[in-house]
Backbone as ProteinMPNN parsed JSONL, in Angstrom:
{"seq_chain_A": "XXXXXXXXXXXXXXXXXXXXXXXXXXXXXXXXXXXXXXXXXXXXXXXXXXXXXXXXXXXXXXXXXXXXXXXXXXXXXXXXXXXXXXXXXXXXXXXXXXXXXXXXXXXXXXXXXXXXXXXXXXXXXXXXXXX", "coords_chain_A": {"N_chain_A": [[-33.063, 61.304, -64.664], [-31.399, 62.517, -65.812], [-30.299, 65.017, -65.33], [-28.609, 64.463, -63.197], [-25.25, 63.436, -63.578], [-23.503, 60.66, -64.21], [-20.79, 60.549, -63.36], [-21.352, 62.412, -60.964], [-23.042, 60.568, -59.328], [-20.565, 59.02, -58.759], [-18.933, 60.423, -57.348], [-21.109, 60.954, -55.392], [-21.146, 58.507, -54.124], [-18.715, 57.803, -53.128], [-18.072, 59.965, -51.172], [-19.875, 58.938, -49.67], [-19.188, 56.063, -48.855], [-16.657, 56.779, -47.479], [-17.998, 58.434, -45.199], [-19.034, 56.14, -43.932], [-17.019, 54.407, -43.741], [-15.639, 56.898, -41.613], [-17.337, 56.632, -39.804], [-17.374, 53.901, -38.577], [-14.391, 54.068, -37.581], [-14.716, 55.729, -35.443], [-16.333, 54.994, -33.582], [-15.204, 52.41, -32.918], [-13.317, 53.571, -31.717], [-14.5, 55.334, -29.326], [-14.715, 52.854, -28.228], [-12.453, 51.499, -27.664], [-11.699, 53.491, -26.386], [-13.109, 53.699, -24.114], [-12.512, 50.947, -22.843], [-10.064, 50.71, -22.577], [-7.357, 50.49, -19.95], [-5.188, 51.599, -19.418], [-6.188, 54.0, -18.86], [-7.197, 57.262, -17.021], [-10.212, 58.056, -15.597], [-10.768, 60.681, -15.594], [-9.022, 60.725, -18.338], [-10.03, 59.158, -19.721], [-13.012, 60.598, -20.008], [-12.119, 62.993, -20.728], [-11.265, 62.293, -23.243], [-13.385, 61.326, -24.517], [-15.363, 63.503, -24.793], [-13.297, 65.418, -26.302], [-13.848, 63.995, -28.844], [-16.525, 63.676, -29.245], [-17.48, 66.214, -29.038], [-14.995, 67.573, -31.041], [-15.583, 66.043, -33.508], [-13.775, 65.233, -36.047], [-11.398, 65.911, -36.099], [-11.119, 65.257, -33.324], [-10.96, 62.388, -33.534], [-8.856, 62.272, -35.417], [-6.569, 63.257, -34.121], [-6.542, 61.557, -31.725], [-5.582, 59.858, -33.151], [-3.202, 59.408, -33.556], [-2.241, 60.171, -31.437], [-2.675, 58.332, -29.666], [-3.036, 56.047, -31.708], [-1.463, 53.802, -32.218], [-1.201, 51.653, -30.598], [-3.32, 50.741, -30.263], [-4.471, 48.68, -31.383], [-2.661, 46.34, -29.966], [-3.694, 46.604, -27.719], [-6.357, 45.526, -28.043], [-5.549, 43.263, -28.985], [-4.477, 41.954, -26.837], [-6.568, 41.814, -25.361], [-8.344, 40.371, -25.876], [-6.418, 38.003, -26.104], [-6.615, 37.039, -23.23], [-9.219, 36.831, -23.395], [-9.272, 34.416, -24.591], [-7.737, 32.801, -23.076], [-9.512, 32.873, -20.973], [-11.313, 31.664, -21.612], [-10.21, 28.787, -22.265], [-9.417, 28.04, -19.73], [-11.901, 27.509, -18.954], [-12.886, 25.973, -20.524], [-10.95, 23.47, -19.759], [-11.432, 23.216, -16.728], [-13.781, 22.201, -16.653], [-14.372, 20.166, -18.357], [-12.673, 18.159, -16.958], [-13.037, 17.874, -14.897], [-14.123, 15.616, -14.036], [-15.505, 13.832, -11.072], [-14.544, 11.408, -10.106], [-11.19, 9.629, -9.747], [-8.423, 9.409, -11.647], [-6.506, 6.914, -13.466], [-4.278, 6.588, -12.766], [-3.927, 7.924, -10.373], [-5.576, 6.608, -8.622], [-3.899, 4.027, -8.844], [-1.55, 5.316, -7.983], [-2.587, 5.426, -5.096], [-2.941, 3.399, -3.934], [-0.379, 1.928, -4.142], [0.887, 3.542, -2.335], [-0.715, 2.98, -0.194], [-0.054, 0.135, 0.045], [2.719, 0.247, 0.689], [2.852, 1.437, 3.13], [1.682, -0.19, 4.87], [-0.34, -0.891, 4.864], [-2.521, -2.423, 3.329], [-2.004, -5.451, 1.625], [0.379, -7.608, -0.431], [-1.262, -9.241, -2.124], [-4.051, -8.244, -2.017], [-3.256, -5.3, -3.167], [-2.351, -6.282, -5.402], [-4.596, -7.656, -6.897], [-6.644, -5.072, -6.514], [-4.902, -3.641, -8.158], [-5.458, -4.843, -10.526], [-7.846, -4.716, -10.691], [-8.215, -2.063, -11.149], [-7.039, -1.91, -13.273], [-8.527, -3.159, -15.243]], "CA_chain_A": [[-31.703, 60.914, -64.439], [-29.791, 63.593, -67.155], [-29.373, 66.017, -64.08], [-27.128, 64.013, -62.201], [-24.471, 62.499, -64.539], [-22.866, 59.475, -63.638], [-19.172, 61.545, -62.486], [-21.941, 62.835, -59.859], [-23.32, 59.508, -58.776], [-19.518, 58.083, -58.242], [-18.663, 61.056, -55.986], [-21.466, 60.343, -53.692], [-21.123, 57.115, -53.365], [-17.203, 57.545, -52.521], [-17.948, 60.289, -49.955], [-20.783, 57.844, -48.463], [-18.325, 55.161, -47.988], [-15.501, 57.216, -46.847], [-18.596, 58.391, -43.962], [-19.498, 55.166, -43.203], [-15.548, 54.144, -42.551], [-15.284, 57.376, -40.487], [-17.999, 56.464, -38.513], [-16.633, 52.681, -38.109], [-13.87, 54.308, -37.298], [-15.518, 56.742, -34.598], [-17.239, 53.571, -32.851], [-13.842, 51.85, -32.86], [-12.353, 54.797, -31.296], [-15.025, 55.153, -28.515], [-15.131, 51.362, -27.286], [-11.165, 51.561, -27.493], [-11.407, 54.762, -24.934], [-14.088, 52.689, -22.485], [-11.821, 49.252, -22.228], [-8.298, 50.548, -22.083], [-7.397, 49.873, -18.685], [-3.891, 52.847, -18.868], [-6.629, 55.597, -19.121], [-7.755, 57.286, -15.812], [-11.89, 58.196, -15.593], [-10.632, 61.284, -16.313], [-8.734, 60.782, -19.365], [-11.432, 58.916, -20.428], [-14.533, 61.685, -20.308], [-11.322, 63.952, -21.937], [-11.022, 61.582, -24.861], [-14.909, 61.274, -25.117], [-15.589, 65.129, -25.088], [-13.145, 65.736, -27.639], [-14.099, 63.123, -29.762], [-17.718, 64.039, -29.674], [-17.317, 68.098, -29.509], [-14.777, 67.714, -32.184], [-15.424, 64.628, -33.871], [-13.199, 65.099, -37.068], [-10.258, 66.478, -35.157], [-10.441, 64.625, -32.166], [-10.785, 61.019, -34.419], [-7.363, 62.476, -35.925], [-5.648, 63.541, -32.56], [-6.748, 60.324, -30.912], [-5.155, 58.231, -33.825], [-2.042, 60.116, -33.418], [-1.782, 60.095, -30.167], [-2.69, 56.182, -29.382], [-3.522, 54.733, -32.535], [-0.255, 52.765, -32.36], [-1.286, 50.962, -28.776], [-5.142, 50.305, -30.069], [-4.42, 47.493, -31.913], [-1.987, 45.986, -29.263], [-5.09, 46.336, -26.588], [-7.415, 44.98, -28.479], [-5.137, 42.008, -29.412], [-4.286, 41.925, -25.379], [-8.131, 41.523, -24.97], [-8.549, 39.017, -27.198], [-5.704, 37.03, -26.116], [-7.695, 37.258, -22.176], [-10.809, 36.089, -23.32], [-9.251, 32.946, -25.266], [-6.779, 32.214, -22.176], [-10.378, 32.188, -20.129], [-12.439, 30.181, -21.84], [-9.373, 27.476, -22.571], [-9.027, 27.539, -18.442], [-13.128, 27.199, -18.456], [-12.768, 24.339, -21.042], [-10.279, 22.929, -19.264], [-12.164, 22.741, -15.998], [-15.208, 21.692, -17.086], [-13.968, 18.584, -19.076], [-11.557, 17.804, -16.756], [-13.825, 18.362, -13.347], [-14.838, 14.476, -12.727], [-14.968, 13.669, -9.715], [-13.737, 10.092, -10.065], [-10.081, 10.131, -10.232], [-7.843, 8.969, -13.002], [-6.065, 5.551, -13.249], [-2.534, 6.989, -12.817], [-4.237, 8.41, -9.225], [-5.957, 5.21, -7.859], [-2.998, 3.492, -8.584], [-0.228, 5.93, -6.611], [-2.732, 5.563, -3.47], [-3.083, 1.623, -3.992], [0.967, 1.814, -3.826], [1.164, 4.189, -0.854], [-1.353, 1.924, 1.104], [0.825, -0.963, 0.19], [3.866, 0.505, 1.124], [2.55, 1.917, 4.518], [1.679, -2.145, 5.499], [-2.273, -0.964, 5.316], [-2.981, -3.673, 2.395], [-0.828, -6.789, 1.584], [0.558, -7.799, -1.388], [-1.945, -9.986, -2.527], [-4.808, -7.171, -1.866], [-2.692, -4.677, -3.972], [-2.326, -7.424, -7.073], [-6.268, -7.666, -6.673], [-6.916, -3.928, -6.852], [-4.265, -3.166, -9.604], [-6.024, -5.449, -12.104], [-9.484, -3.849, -10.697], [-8.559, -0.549, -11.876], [-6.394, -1.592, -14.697], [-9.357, -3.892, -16.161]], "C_chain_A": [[-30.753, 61.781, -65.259], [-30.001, 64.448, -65.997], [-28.921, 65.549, -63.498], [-26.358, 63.223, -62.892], [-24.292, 61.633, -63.368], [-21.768, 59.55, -62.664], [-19.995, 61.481, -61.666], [-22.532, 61.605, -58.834], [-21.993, 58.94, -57.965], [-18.61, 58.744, -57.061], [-19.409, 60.883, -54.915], [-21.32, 59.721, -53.411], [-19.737, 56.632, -52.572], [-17.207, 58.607, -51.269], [-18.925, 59.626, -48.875], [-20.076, 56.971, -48.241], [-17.078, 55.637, -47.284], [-16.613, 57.984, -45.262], [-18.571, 57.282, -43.069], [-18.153, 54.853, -42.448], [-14.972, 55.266, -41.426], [-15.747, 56.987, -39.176], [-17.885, 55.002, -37.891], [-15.671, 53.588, -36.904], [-13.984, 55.035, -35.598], [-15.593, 55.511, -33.59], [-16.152, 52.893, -32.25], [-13.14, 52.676, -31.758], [-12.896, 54.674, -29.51], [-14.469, 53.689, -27.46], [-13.601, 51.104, -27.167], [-10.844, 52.284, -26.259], [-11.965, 54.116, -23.927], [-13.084, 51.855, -21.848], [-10.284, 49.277, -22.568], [-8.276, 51.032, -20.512], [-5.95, 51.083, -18.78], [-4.668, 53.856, -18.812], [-7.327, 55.931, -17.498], [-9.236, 57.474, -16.173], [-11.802, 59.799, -16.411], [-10.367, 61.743, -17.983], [-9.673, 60.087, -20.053], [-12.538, 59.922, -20.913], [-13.535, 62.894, -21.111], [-11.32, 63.395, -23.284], [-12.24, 61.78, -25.899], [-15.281, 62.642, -25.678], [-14.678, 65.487, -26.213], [-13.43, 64.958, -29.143], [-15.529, 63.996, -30.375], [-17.922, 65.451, -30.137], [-16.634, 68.514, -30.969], [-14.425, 66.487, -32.99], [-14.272, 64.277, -35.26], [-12.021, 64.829, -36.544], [-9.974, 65.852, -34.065], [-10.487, 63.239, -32.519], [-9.078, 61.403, -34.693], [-6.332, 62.533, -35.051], [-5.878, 62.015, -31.639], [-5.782, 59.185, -31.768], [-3.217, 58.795, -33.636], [-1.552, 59.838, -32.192], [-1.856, 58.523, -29.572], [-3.111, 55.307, -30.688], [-2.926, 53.49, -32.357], [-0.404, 51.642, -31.533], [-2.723, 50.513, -29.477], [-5.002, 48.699, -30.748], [-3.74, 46.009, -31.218], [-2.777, 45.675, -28.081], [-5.673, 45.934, -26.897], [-7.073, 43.371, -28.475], [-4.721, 41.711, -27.782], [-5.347, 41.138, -24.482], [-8.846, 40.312, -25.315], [-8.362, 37.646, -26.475], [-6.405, 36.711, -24.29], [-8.497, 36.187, -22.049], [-10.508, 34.783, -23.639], [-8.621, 32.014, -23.833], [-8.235, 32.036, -21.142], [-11.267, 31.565, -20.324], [-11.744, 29.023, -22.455], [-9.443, 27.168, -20.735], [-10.677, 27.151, -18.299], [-13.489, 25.743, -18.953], [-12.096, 23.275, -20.071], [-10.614, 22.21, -17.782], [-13.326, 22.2, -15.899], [-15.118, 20.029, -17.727], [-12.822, 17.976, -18.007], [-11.691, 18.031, -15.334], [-14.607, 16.783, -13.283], [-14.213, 14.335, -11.707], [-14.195, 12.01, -9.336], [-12.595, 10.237, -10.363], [-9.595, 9.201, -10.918], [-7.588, 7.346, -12.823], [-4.979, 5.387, -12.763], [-3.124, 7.205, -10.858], [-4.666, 7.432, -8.157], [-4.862, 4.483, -7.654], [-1.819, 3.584, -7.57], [-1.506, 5.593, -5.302], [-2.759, 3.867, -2.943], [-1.395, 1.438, -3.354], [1.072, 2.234, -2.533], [0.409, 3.177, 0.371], [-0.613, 0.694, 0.825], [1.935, -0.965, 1.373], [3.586, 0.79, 2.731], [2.237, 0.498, 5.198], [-0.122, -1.799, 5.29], [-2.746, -2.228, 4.322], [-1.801, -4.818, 2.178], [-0.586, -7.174, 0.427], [-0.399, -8.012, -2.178], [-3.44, -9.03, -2.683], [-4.267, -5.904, -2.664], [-2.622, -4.942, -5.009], [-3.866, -7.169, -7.704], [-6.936, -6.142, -7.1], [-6.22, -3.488, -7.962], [-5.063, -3.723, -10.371], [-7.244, -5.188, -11.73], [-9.595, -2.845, -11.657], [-7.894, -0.859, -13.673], [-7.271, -2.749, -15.704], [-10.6, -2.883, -16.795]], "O_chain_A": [[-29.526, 61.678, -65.293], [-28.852, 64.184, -65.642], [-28.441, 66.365, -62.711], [-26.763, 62.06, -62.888], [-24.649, 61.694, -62.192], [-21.667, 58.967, -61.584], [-19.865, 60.392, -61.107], [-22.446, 61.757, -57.616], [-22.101, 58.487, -56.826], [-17.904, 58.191, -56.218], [-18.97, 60.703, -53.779], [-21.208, 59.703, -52.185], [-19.554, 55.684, -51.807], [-16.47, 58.317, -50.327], [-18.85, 59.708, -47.649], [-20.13, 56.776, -47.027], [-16.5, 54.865, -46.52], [-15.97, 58.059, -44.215], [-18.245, 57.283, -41.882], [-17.956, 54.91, -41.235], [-14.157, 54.952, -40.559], [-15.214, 56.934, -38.067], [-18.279, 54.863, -36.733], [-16.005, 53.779, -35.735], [-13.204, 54.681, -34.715], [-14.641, 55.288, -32.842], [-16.161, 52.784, -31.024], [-12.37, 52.122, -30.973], [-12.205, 54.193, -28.613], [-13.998, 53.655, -26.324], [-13.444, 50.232, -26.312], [-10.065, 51.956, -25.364], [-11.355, 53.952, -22.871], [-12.78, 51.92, -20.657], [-9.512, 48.339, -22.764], [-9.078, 51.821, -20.012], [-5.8, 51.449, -17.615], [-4.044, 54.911, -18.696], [-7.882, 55.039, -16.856], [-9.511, 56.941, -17.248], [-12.434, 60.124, -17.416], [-10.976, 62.556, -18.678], [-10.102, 60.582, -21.095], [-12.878, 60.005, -22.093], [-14.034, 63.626, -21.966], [-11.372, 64.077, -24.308], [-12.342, 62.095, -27.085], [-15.472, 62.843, -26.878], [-15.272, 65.906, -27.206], [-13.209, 65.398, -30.271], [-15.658, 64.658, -31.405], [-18.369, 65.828, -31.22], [-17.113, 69.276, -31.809], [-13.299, 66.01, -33.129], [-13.962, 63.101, -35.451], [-11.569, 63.686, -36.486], [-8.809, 65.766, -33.678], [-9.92, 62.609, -31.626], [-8.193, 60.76, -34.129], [-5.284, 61.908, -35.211], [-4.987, 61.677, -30.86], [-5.362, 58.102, -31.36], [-2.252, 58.03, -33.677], [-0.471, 59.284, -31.992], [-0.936, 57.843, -29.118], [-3.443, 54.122, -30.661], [-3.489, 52.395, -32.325], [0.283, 50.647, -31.768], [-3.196, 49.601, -28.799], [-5.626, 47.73, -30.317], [-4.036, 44.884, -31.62], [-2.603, 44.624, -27.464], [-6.233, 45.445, -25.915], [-7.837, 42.462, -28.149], [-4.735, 40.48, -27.81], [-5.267, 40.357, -23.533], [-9.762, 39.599, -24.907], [-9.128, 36.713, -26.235], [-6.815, 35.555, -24.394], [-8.619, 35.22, -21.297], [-11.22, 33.895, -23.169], [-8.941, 30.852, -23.583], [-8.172, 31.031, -20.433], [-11.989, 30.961, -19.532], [-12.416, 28.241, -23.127], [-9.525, 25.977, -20.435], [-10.834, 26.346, -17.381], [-14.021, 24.79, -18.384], [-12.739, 22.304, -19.669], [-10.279, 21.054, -17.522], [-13.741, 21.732, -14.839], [-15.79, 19.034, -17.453], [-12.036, 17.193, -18.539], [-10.741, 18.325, -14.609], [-15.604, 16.679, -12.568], [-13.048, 14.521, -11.354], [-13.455, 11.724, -8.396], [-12.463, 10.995, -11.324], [-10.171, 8.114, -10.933], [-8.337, 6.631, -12.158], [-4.571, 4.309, -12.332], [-2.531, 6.451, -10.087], [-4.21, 7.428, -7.014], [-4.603, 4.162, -6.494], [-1.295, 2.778, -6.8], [-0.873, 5.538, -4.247], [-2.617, 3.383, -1.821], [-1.195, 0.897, -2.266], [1.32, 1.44, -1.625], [0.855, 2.787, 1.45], [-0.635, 0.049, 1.874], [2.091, -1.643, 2.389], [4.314, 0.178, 3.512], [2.802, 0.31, 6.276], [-0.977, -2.611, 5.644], [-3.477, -3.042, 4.887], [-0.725, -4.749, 2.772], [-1.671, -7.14, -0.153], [-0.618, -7.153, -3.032], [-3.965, -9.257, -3.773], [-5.277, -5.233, -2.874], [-2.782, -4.057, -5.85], [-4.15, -6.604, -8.76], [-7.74, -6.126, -8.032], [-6.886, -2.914, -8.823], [-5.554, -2.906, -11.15], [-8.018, -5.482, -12.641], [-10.42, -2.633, -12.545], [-8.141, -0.324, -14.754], [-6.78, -3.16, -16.756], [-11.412, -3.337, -17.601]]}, "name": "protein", "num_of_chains": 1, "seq": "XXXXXXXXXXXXXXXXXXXXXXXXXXXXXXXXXXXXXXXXXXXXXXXXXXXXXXXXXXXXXXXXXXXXXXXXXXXXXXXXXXXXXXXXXXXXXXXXXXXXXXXXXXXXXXXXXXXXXXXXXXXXXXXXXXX"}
């Protein structure tokens, strides 16, 4: 361990985490270029190729050029997925097939009103459903 001071230990370990966040970064970058929905097929396999060909340079030119929007798509994406699994909740809990109390009741009224049941047959069914 006396050939590599300590100074030397704290530089690698700061250019190994400044890799690792490029290559976050990188990954980030990619799956940003796939699932934005303004890019054509083209501009896509352009984004990819310079990314990969020049991965330093085209990480830097990519953040430049859309960083500002990646965070705005992502949060776009987000907001998507929550709005479809609140409408999946929503149908799922809220998919019997028996209908409510508020619902029995308006058709109990309407068949009143139309002469199909009679008062007394309407009284009878209200305190069915509302027991």
């Amino acid at each position: 361990m006396d050939d590599y001071p300590l100074l030397n230990l704290f530089w690698t370990m700061m250019w190994f985490f400044i890799w690792v966040m490029w290559l976050f970064l990188l990954v980030r970058i990619v799956m940003d270029i796939f699932s934005s929905d303004d890019l054509s097929g083209w501009g896509k396999a352009g984004w990819t190729i310079l990314v990969i060909v020049l991965p330093y340079l085209g990480v830097l030119i990519y953040l430049i050029a859309r960083g500002g929007s990646m965070n705005q798509r992502q949060a776009s994406r987000a907001q998507q997925q929550e709005q479809a699994l609140q409408d999946y909740i929503r149908k799922t809990a809220g998919g019997s097939s028996e209908p409510s109390v508020a619902e029995q009741l308006e058709k109990f009224a309407d068949l009143k009103q139309r002469g199909a049941i009679s008062d007394d047959e309407y009284e009878k069914a209200k305190a069915k459903v509302l027991a």
